[in-house]
Amino acid sequence: MNVDPIIWAITIVVILGLLAFDYFFHIRKAHIPTLREAAIWSSIYVGLAVVFGIVVWIFGGATMGGEYFAGYITEKALSVDNLFVFLVIMASFKVPREDQQKVLLFGIVFALIARTGFIFAGAALINTWSWMFYIFGIILLITAGNLLKEEDSDGDDADNFIIKLAKRFFNTSEHYDGDKLVTKIDGKKVLTPMLLVMVAIGGTDLLFALDSIPAIFGLTQNVYIVFTATAFSLMGLRQLYFLLDGLLDRLIYLAYGLAAILAFIGVKLVLHALHENNLPFINGGQHVPVFEISTSLSLTVIIGVLAITIVASLVSKSGKAQTVLNNARRHSASYLELDYTADEGERERVYQQLMVEENAIQNLEVKFRDKHKDSEEILEQVAKAHALHEKMTGR
């Protein structure tokens, strides 16, 4: 279904308006969003996405509406997974808590720009060569396999190749100057870590786009649906980051769920490629009569897999232990990092949360606690936070 250029223009203006609103009313003045603020705005953005999907369903039909919701849910799940990497990058660069919103908004804007480029490039490739569905399918199957590989938990170094080049050829500062990208030291202009962390976020966004765009093209080839589902999945990601802070580690089976979804979409793409086949070395260049997965079945599988993944993660005792230990490590590191925030109230909140986590660690079953190879190191770091708090407060 072709979408009128006027609808395209209105949609783009609305999305740009939402981004501008986010910047001028939430980001321009650096602050740490409360849990209530994050919950309200996350709900608003999800609500807008759902309302938009209902409008698409009413005016575009059930198939178009189903494709939008399948694409939106898949892209949202992939975006939540991306938050893990954003968390690692910001921890590696020790981004002050009140400035993290600006970094996240930059990441969202850059991701939207990058993915828009990939969307139109992908559409052009598919329209020119139908065998690109084979390539997209293989990419997703490989990505699904990579998600199942065990990752090194110590891999929290965000000093990628681009960052190393920037540090080598440009003057860089080791300290932040608020949310400024450039500052002056001894009268010379230097790059702040804020600019470097944005470069790191931008680089990872490009990699994420390589996975997410083939995934949604496996659910719909309608460019308008691909664009809007991707855009709305990114809206509210900043608020979701602060809402899920401390709970992201609990979703220990999310990678398995995403791997299953990407593999499913990859198979769907390959089946579609066989149905549209014109490669001479496959069935003599004729289409292959295979089962094609419907939009309704895709939506059911995606929702079902995510539901099972989330429930399994939340009831897992191993997941609870990992969450408590990782949160204790993160909060103790934040408290020990004196540049973490200038807000004393936020530092006290972090310390009190750390105390709750320390108590939870003591109540963990030993076999689950010892599964985390860094448990002893984390407890030592918590003890250092205790000592610093006593020194700073005199009690």
Tab-separated table of C-alpha atoms in Angstrom:
chain	number	residue	atom	x	y	z
A	1	MET	CA	0.000	0.000	0.000
A	2	ASN	CA	1.413	3.384	-1.048
A	3	VAL	CA	1.251	6.180	1.512
A	4	ASP	CA	0.434	9.718	0.407
A	5	PRO	CA	3.421	12.127	0.594
A	6	ILE	CA	1.323	14.417	2.814
A	7	ILE	CA	0.983	11.596	5.379
A	8	TRP	CA	4.745	11.077	5.195
A	9	ALA	CA	5.335	14.802	5.783
A	10	ILE	CA	2.926	14.941	8.752
A	11	THR	CA	4.505	11.842	10.307
A	12	ILE	CA	8.043	13.226	10.016
A	13	VAL	CA	6.973	16.592	11.470
A	14	VAL	CA	5.304	14.840	14.435
A	15	ILE	CA	8.412	12.733	15.144
A	16	LEU	CA	10.723	15.753	14.894
A	17	GLY	CA	8.323	17.657	17.146
A	18	LEU	CA	8.487	14.907	19.779
A	19	LEU	CA	12.289	14.946	19.681
A	20	ALA	CA	12.357	18.757	19.968
A	21	PHE	CA	9.896	18.618	22.872
A	22	ASP	CA	12.078	16.022	24.587
A	23	TYR	CA	15.137	18.250	24.267
A	24	PHE	CA	13.709	21.640	25.223
A	25	PHE	CA	11.476	20.439	28.079
A	26	HIS	CA	13.506	17.571	29.527
A	27	ILE	CA	17.135	17.561	28.386
A	28	ARG	CA	18.152	21.197	28.072
A	29	LYS	CA	18.434	21.568	31.840
A	30	ALA	CA	20.558	18.711	33.166
A	31	HIS	CA	18.785	16.773	35.899
A	32	ILE	CA	18.234	13.250	37.153
A	33	PRO	CA	14.706	12.076	36.255
A	34	THR	CA	12.675	10.602	39.071
A	35	LEU	CA	11.153	7.154	38.797
A	36	ARG	CA	7.706	8.799	38.567
A	37	GLU	CA	8.806	11.089	35.724
A	38	ALA	CA	10.353	8.180	33.809
A	39	ALA	CA	7.249	6.002	34.317
A	40	ILE	CA	4.818	8.717	33.178
A	41	TRP	CA	6.718	9.633	30.021
A	42	SER	CA	7.476	6.002	29.132
A	43	SER	CA	3.746	5.307	29.355
A	44	ILE	CA	2.951	8.363	27.214
A	45	TYR	CA	5.322	7.310	24.431
A	46	VAL	CA	4.102	3.707	24.462
A	47	GLY	CA	0.541	5.039	24.427
A	48	LEU	CA	1.291	7.231	21.400
A	49	ALA	CA	2.791	4.234	19.586
A	50	VAL	CA	-0.295	2.111	20.331
A	51	VAL	CA	-2.702	4.877	19.262
A	52	PHE	CA	-0.748	5.303	16.024
A	53	GLY	CA	-0.957	1.544	15.428
A	54	ILE	CA	-4.733	1.594	15.940
A	55	VAL	CA	-5.032	4.440	13.426
A	56	VAL	CA	-2.958	2.421	10.935
A	57	TRP	CA	-5.171	-0.612	11.584
A	58	ILE	CA	-8.369	1.405	10.978
A	59	PHE	CA	-7.268	3.236	7.839
A	60	GLY	CA	-4.728	0.768	6.420
A	61	GLY	CA	-6.429	-2.502	7.241
A	62	ALA	CA	-5.733	-5.438	9.550
A	63	THR	CA	-2.685	-6.646	7.615
A	64	MET	CA	-0.972	-3.254	7.697
A	65	GLY	CA	-1.883	-2.774	11.358
A	66	GLY	CA	-0.607	-6.233	12.272
A	67	GLU	CA	2.657	-5.582	10.451
A	68	TYR	CA	3.112	-2.329	12.367
A	69	PHE	CA	2.551	-3.922	15.779
A	70	ALA	CA	4.788	-6.915	14.949
A	71	GLY	CA	7.518	-4.528	13.798
A	72	TYR	CA	7.087	-2.176	16.746
A	73	ILE	CA	7.238	-4.950	19.356
A	74	THR	CA	10.289	-6.535	17.734
A	75	GLU	CA	12.145	-3.225	17.413
A	76	LYS	CA	11.208	-2.256	20.987
A	77	ALA	CA	12.607	-5.528	22.302
A	78	LEU	CA	15.819	-5.004	20.329
A	79	SER	CA	15.995	-1.421	21.668
A	80	VAL	CA	15.743	-2.658	25.261
A	81	ASP	CA	18.609	-5.031	24.533
A	82	ASN	CA	20.565	-2.035	23.193
A	83	LEU	CA	20.134	-0.328	26.568
A	84	PHE	CA	22.487	-2.919	28.080
A	85	VAL	CA	25.246	-1.682	25.768
A	86	PHE	CA	24.437	1.979	26.474
A	87	LEU	CA	24.698	1.173	30.185
A	88	VAL	CA	28.144	-0.380	29.680
A	89	ILE	CA	29.380	2.553	27.591
A	90	MET	CA	28.236	5.191	30.083
A	91	ALA	CA	29.680	3.224	32.982
A	92	SER	CA	32.985	2.893	31.121
A	93	PHE	CA	33.140	6.654	30.478
A	94	LYS	CA	31.805	7.465	33.970
A	95	VAL	CA	29.146	9.802	32.551
A	96	PRO	CA	27.688	11.959	35.361
A	97	ARG	CA	24.167	10.786	36.178
A	98	GLU	CA	22.519	14.149	35.424
A	99	ASP	CA	24.129	14.279	31.969
A	100	GLN	CA	23.163	10.771	30.875
A	101	GLN	CA	19.849	11.985	29.428
A	102	LYS	CA	21.650	14.125	26.847
A	103	VAL	CA	23.806	11.184	25.768
A	104	LEU	CA	20.735	8.962	25.424
A	105	LEU	CA	18.823	11.538	23.373
A	106	PHE	CA	21.808	11.899	21.059
A	107	GLY	CA	21.886	8.111	20.720
A	108	ILE	CA	18.179	8.050	19.841
A	109	VAL	CA	18.500	10.824	17.237
A	110	PHE	CA	21.588	9.247	15.667
A	111	ALA	CA	19.905	5.827	15.648
A	112	LEU	CA	16.851	7.302	13.929
A	113	ILE	CA	19.007	8.965	11.264
A	114	ALA	CA	21.145	5.852	10.721
A	115	ARG	CA	18.189	3.497	10.571
A	116	THR	CA	16.287	5.769	8.200
A	117	GLY	CA	19.229	5.580	5.821
A	118	PHE	CA	19.355	1.790	6.151
A	119	ILE	CA	15.579	1.563	5.643
A	120	PHE	CA	15.621	3.335	2.284
A	121	ALA	CA	18.785	1.522	1.231
A	122	GLY	CA	17.225	-1.802	2.206
A	123	ALA	CA	14.001	-1.010	0.336
A	124	ALA	CA	15.974	-0.075	-2.783
A	125	LEU	CA	17.968	-3.326	-2.611
A	126	ILE	CA	14.857	-5.461	-2.148
A	127	ASN	CA	13.031	-3.752	-5.004
A	128	THR	CA	16.028	-4.228	-7.294
A	129	TRP	CA	17.106	-7.733	-6.292
A	130	SER	CA	14.579	-10.039	-4.657
A	131	TRP	CA	17.413	-12.396	-3.692
A	132	MET	CA	18.384	-9.838	-1.026
A	133	PHE	CA	15.811	-11.611	1.151
A	134	TYR	CA	18.251	-14.534	1.278
A	135	ILE	CA	21.008	-12.177	2.480
A	136	PHE	CA	18.779	-10.543	5.107
A	137	GLY	CA	17.657	-13.961	6.320
A	138	ILE	CA	21.231	-15.216	6.661
A	139	ILE	CA	22.236	-12.026	8.521
A	140	LEU	CA	19.464	-12.605	11.073
A	141	LEU	CA	20.314	-16.287	11.522
A	142	ILE	CA	23.972	-15.396	12.148
A	143	THR	CA	22.928	-12.641	14.567
A	144	ALA	CA	20.679	-15.093	16.419
A	145	GLY	CA	23.600	-17.495	16.767
A	146	ASN	CA	25.869	-14.723	18.069
A	147	LEU	CA	23.302	-13.787	20.725
A	148	LEU	CA	23.551	-17.318	22.129
A	149	LYS	CA	27.305	-17.035	22.658
A	150	GLU	CA	28.365	-16.407	26.230
A	151	GLU	CA	29.811	-12.935	26.554
A	152	ASP	CA	32.631	-11.885	28.834
A	153	SER	CA	31.098	-9.986	31.737
A	154	ASP	CA	34.286	-7.982	32.053
A	155	GLY	CA	33.908	-6.561	28.579
A	156	ASP	CA	32.910	-3.092	29.729
A	157	ASP	CA	35.609	-1.169	27.882
A	158	ALA	CA	34.046	1.288	25.438
A	159	ASP	CA	37.424	2.428	24.069
A	160	ASN	CA	36.700	1.320	20.537
A	161	PHE	CA	38.808	2.052	17.462
A	162	ILE	CA	37.196	5.440	16.734
A	163	ILE	CA	37.697	6.579	20.329
A	164	LYS	CA	41.363	5.582	20.272
A	165	LEU	CA	41.877	7.553	17.061
A	166	ALA	CA	40.157	10.606	18.560
A	167	LYS	CA	42.371	10.449	21.647
A	168	ARG	CA	45.475	10.045	19.506
A	169	PHE	CA	44.911	12.885	17.042
A	170	PHE	CA	42.908	15.380	19.124
A	171	ASN	CA	43.409	17.032	22.472
A	172	THR	CA	41.083	15.330	24.918
A	173	SER	CA	40.251	16.029	28.540
A	174	GLU	CA	39.943	13.359	31.202
A	175	HIS	CA	37.265	15.334	33.026
A	176	TYR	CA	33.738	16.492	32.189
A	177	ASP	CA	32.724	20.138	32.022
A	178	GLY	CA	28.997	19.796	32.602
A	179	ASP	CA	27.442	18.604	29.367
A	180	LYS	CA	29.824	20.584	27.142
A	181	LEU	CA	31.387	18.791	24.188
A	182	VAL	CA	34.418	21.100	24.040
A	183	THR	CA	36.122	22.944	26.886
A	184	LYS	CA	39.273	25.000	27.491
A	185	ILE	CA	42.268	23.902	29.517
A	186	ASP	CA	45.181	26.346	29.862
A	187	GLY	CA	43.636	28.421	27.076
A	188	LYS	CA	43.507	25.490	24.625
A	189	LYS	CA	40.328	23.921	23.303
A	190	VAL	CA	40.036	20.210	24.087
A	191	LEU	CA	37.389	17.542	23.553
A	192	THR	CA	35.549	16.425	26.674
A	193	PRO	CA	34.642	12.804	27.434
A	194	MET	CA	31.031	13.821	26.660
A	195	LEU	CA	31.879	14.087	22.954
A	196	LEU	CA	33.800	10.816	23.034
A	197	VAL	CA	30.939	8.910	24.656
A	198	MET	CA	28.566	10.256	22.001
A	199	VAL	CA	30.936	8.971	19.311
A	200	ALA	CA	30.926	5.565	21.023
A	201	ILE	CA	27.117	5.554	21.220
A	202	GLY	CA	26.887	6.575	17.552
A	203	GLY	CA	29.208	3.760	16.511
A	204	THR	CA	27.166	1.137	18.331
A	205	ASP	CA	23.955	2.552	16.817
A	206	LEU	CA	25.307	1.769	13.352
A	207	LEU	CA	25.929	-1.851	14.374
A	208	PHE	CA	22.445	-2.122	15.900
A	209	ALA	CA	20.906	-0.858	12.658
A	210	LEU	CA	22.551	-3.685	10.722
A	211	ASP	CA	20.549	-6.174	12.823
A	212	SER	CA	17.267	-4.351	13.386
A	213	ILE	CA	16.511	-3.259	9.810
A	214	PRO	CA	16.714	-6.762	8.257
A	215	ALA	CA	14.539	-7.961	11.157
A	216	ILE	CA	11.689	-5.575	10.458
A	217	PHE	CA	11.942	-6.074	6.683
A	218	GLY	CA	11.273	-9.708	7.488
A	219	LEU	CA	7.890	-8.651	8.885
A	220	THR	CA	6.861	-6.061	6.289
A	221	GLN	CA	8.198	-4.517	3.112
A	222	ASN	CA	6.019	-1.415	3.502
A	223	VAL	CA	8.631	1.344	3.928
A	224	TYR	CA	6.198	3.601	5.812
A	225	ILE	CA	5.469	0.856	8.343
A	226	VAL	CA	9.165	0.012	8.663
A	227	PHE	CA	10.001	3.673	9.313
A	228	THR	CA	7.188	4.426	11.770
A	229	ALA	CA	7.588	1.177	13.743
A	230	THR	CA	11.327	1.876	14.060
A	231	ALA	CA	10.812	5.537	14.991
A	232	PHE	CA	8.151	4.862	17.632
A	233	SER	CA	10.247	2.037	19.123
A	234	LEU	CA	13.038	4.577	19.705
A	235	MET	CA	10.719	7.220	21.170
A	236	GLY	CA	10.709	7.018	24.953
A	237	LEU	CA	13.844	4.881	25.048
A	238	ARG	CA	15.551	7.547	27.172
A	239	GLN	CA	12.817	7.406	29.814
A	240	LEU	CA	12.764	3.615	29.677
A	241	TYR	CA	16.477	3.579	30.471
A	242	PHE	CA	15.889	5.318	33.806
A	243	LEU	CA	12.698	3.355	34.483
A	244	LEU	CA	14.448	0.013	34.017
A	245	ASP	CA	17.673	1.100	35.730
A	246	GLY	CA	18.576	-1.755	38.040
A	247	LEU	CA	16.140	-4.165	36.370
A	248	LEU	CA	17.892	-4.630	33.024
A	249	ASP	CA	20.227	-7.259	34.459
A	250	ARG	CA	17.193	-9.212	35.682
A	251	LEU	CA	16.210	-10.052	32.098
A	252	ILE	CA	18.824	-12.791	31.946
A	253	TYR	CA	16.997	-14.732	29.238
A	254	LEU	CA	16.288	-11.741	26.974
A	255	ALA	CA	19.182	-12.650	24.655
A	256	TYR	CA	17.709	-16.133	24.188
A	257	GLY	CA	14.273	-14.693	23.447
A	258	LEU	CA	15.679	-12.231	20.927
A	259	ALA	CA	17.757	-14.994	19.345
A	260	ALA	CA	14.589	-17.083	18.895
A	261	ILE	CA	12.703	-14.132	17.386
A	262	LEU	CA	15.519	-13.183	14.999
A	263	ALA	CA	15.964	-16.809	13.948
A	264	PHE	CA	12.210	-17.081	13.335
A	265	ILE	CA	12.212	-13.909	11.204
A	266	GLY	CA	15.353	-15.123	9.426
A	267	VAL	CA	13.583	-18.367	8.480
A	268	LYS	CA	10.556	-16.340	7.365
A	269	LEU	CA	12.793	-14.237	5.097
A	270	VAL	CA	14.415	-17.302	3.550
A	271	LEU	CA	10.994	-18.879	2.930
A	272	HIS	CA	9.801	-15.643	1.323
A	273	ALA	CA	12.973	-15.555	-0.793
A	274	LEU	CA	12.278	-19.121	-1.978
A	275	HIS	CA	8.717	-18.159	-2.829
A	276	GLU	CA	9.964	-15.156	-4.848
A	277	ASN	CA	13.036	-17.012	-6.121
A	278	ASN	CA	14.607	-16.052	-9.459
A	279	LEU	CA	18.134	-17.364	-8.881
A	280	PRO	CA	18.955	-19.785	-11.720
A	281	PHE	CA	20.837	-22.266	-9.495
A	282	ILE	CA	17.799	-22.717	-7.210
A	283	ASN	CA	14.930	-24.707	-8.747
A	284	GLY	CA	15.963	-23.548	-12.212
A	285	GLY	CA	15.145	-19.918	-11.400
A	286	GLN	CA	11.497	-20.736	-10.631
A	287	HIS	CA	9.732	-19.972	-7.377
A	288	VAL	CA	9.705	-22.755	-4.792
A	289	PRO	CA	6.269	-23.700	-3.388
A	290	VAL	CA	6.925	-23.301	0.352
A	291	PHE	CA	4.840	-22.369	3.379
A	292	GLU	CA	4.816	-18.603	3.936
A	293	ILE	CA	4.469	-17.327	7.496
A	294	SER	CA	1.552	-14.920	7.905
A	295	THR	CA	1.655	-11.595	9.766
A	296	SER	CA	-0.769	-12.886	12.410
A	297	LEU	CA	1.443	-15.923	13.085
A	298	SER	CA	4.528	-13.675	13.273
A	299	LEU	CA	2.831	-11.385	15.798
A	300	THR	CA	1.711	-14.372	17.899
A	301	VAL	CA	5.190	-15.920	17.947
A	302	ILE	CA	6.920	-12.618	18.807
A	303	ILE	CA	4.542	-11.806	21.692
A	304	GLY	CA	4.635	-15.398	22.948
A	305	VAL	CA	8.436	-15.664	22.952
A	306	LEU	CA	8.858	-12.303	24.700
A	307	ALA	CA	6.235	-13.190	27.327
A	308	ILE	CA	7.927	-16.518	28.103
A	309	THR	CA	11.349	-14.837	28.179
A	310	ILE	CA	10.283	-12.086	30.581
A	311	VAL	CA	8.356	-14.384	32.945
A	312	ALA	CA	11.192	-16.935	33.023
A	313	SER	CA	13.701	-14.164	33.783
A	314	LEU	CA	11.613	-12.647	36.578
A	315	VAL	CA	10.979	-15.948	38.401
A	316	SER	CA	14.569	-17.177	38.060
A	317	LYS	CA	16.510	-17.295	41.345
A	318	SER	CA	19.740	-17.135	39.376
A	319	GLY	CA	18.452	-13.993	37.645
A	320	LYS	CA	17.575	-12.409	40.982
A	321	ALA	CA	21.072	-13.119	42.328
A	322	GLN	CA	22.718	-11.709	39.217
A	323	THR	CA	20.567	-8.587	39.400
A	324	VAL	CA	21.361	-7.906	43.047
A	325	LEU	CA	25.101	-8.429	42.576
A	326	ASN	CA	25.353	-6.385	39.387
A	327	ASN	CA	23.309	-3.551	40.881
A	328	ALA	CA	25.501	-3.586	43.984
A	329	ARG	CA	28.588	-3.365	41.807
A	330	ARG	CA	27.117	-0.498	39.770
A	331	HIS	CA	25.860	1.484	42.766
A	332	SER	CA	29.054	1.015	44.792
A	333	ALA	CA	31.128	2.100	41.777
A	334	SER	CA	28.873	5.148	41.316
A	335	TYR	CA	29.204	6.091	44.971
A	336	LEU	CA	32.975	5.683	44.939
A	337	GLU	CA	33.235	7.803	41.763
A	338	LEU	CA	33.099	11.326	43.228
A	339	ASP	CA	32.376	12.840	39.798
A	340	TYR	CA	29.290	10.629	39.395
A	341	THR	CA	26.950	13.478	40.339
A	342	ALA	CA	26.980	16.838	42.097
A	343	ASP	CA	23.550	16.090	43.598
A	344	GLU	CA	24.066	15.027	47.223
A	345	GLY	CA	20.511	13.742	47.376
A	346	GLU	CA	21.216	11.408	44.467
A	347	ARG	CA	24.427	10.170	46.119
A	348	GLU	CA	22.505	9.408	49.313
A	349	ARG	CA	19.824	7.602	47.287
A	350	VAL	CA	22.526	5.463	45.659
A	351	TYR	CA	24.037	4.639	49.054
A	352	GLN	CA	20.686	3.663	50.562
A	353	GLN	CA	19.941	1.477	47.555
A	354	LEU	CA	23.360	-0.100	47.997
A	355	MET	CA	22.478	-0.959	51.584
A	356	VAL	CA	19.295	-2.682	50.444
A	357	GLU	CA	21.278	-4.661	47.864
A	358	GLU	CA	23.943	-5.630	50.408
A	359	ASN	CA	21.229	-7.000	52.685
A	360	ALA	CA	19.733	-8.912	49.744
A	361	ILE	CA	23.154	-10.399	48.934
A	362	GLN	CA	23.449	-11.700	52.490
A	363	ASN	CA	20.085	-13.445	52.084
A	364	LEU	CA	20.951	-15.084	48.759
A	365	GLU	CA	21.448	-18.824	48.590
A	366	VAL	CA	25.199	-19.428	48.471
A	367	LYS	CA	25.043	-21.536	45.288
A	368	PHE	CA	23.357	-18.696	43.383
A	369	ARG	CA	25.616	-16.015	44.842
A	370	ASP	CA	28.775	-17.954	44.022
A	371	LYS	CA	27.630	-18.437	40.421
A	372	HIS	CA	28.666	-14.817	39.874
A	373	LYS	CA	32.438	-15.046	39.454
A	374	ASP	CA	32.945	-11.477	40.727
A	375	SER	CA	30.918	-11.848	43.941
A	376	GLU	CA	33.926	-11.460	46.271
A	377	GLU	CA	35.215	-8.450	44.339
A	378	ILE	CA	31.751	-6.844	44.496
A	379	LEU	CA	31.550	-7.317	48.273
A	380	GLU	CA	34.979	-5.688	48.651
A	381	GLN	CA	33.799	-2.737	46.564
A	382	VAL	CA	30.685	-2.408	48.731
A	383	ALA	CA	32.932	-2.326	51.828
A	384	LYS	CA	34.933	0.532	50.254
A	385	ALA	CA	31.678	2.442	49.673
A	386	HIS	CA	30.853	1.941	53.371
A	387	ALA	CA	34.211	3.374	54.376
A	388	LEU	CA	33.844	6.396	52.067
A	389	HIS	CA	30.345	7.104	53.380
A	390	GLU	CA	31.586	7.029	56.975
A	391	LYS	CA	34.442	9.372	56.054
A	392	MET	CA	32.160	11.845	54.246
A	393	THR	CA	29.346	11.841	56.796
A	394	GLY	CA	31.350	11.250	59.966
A	395	ARG	CA	29.067	8.392	60.970
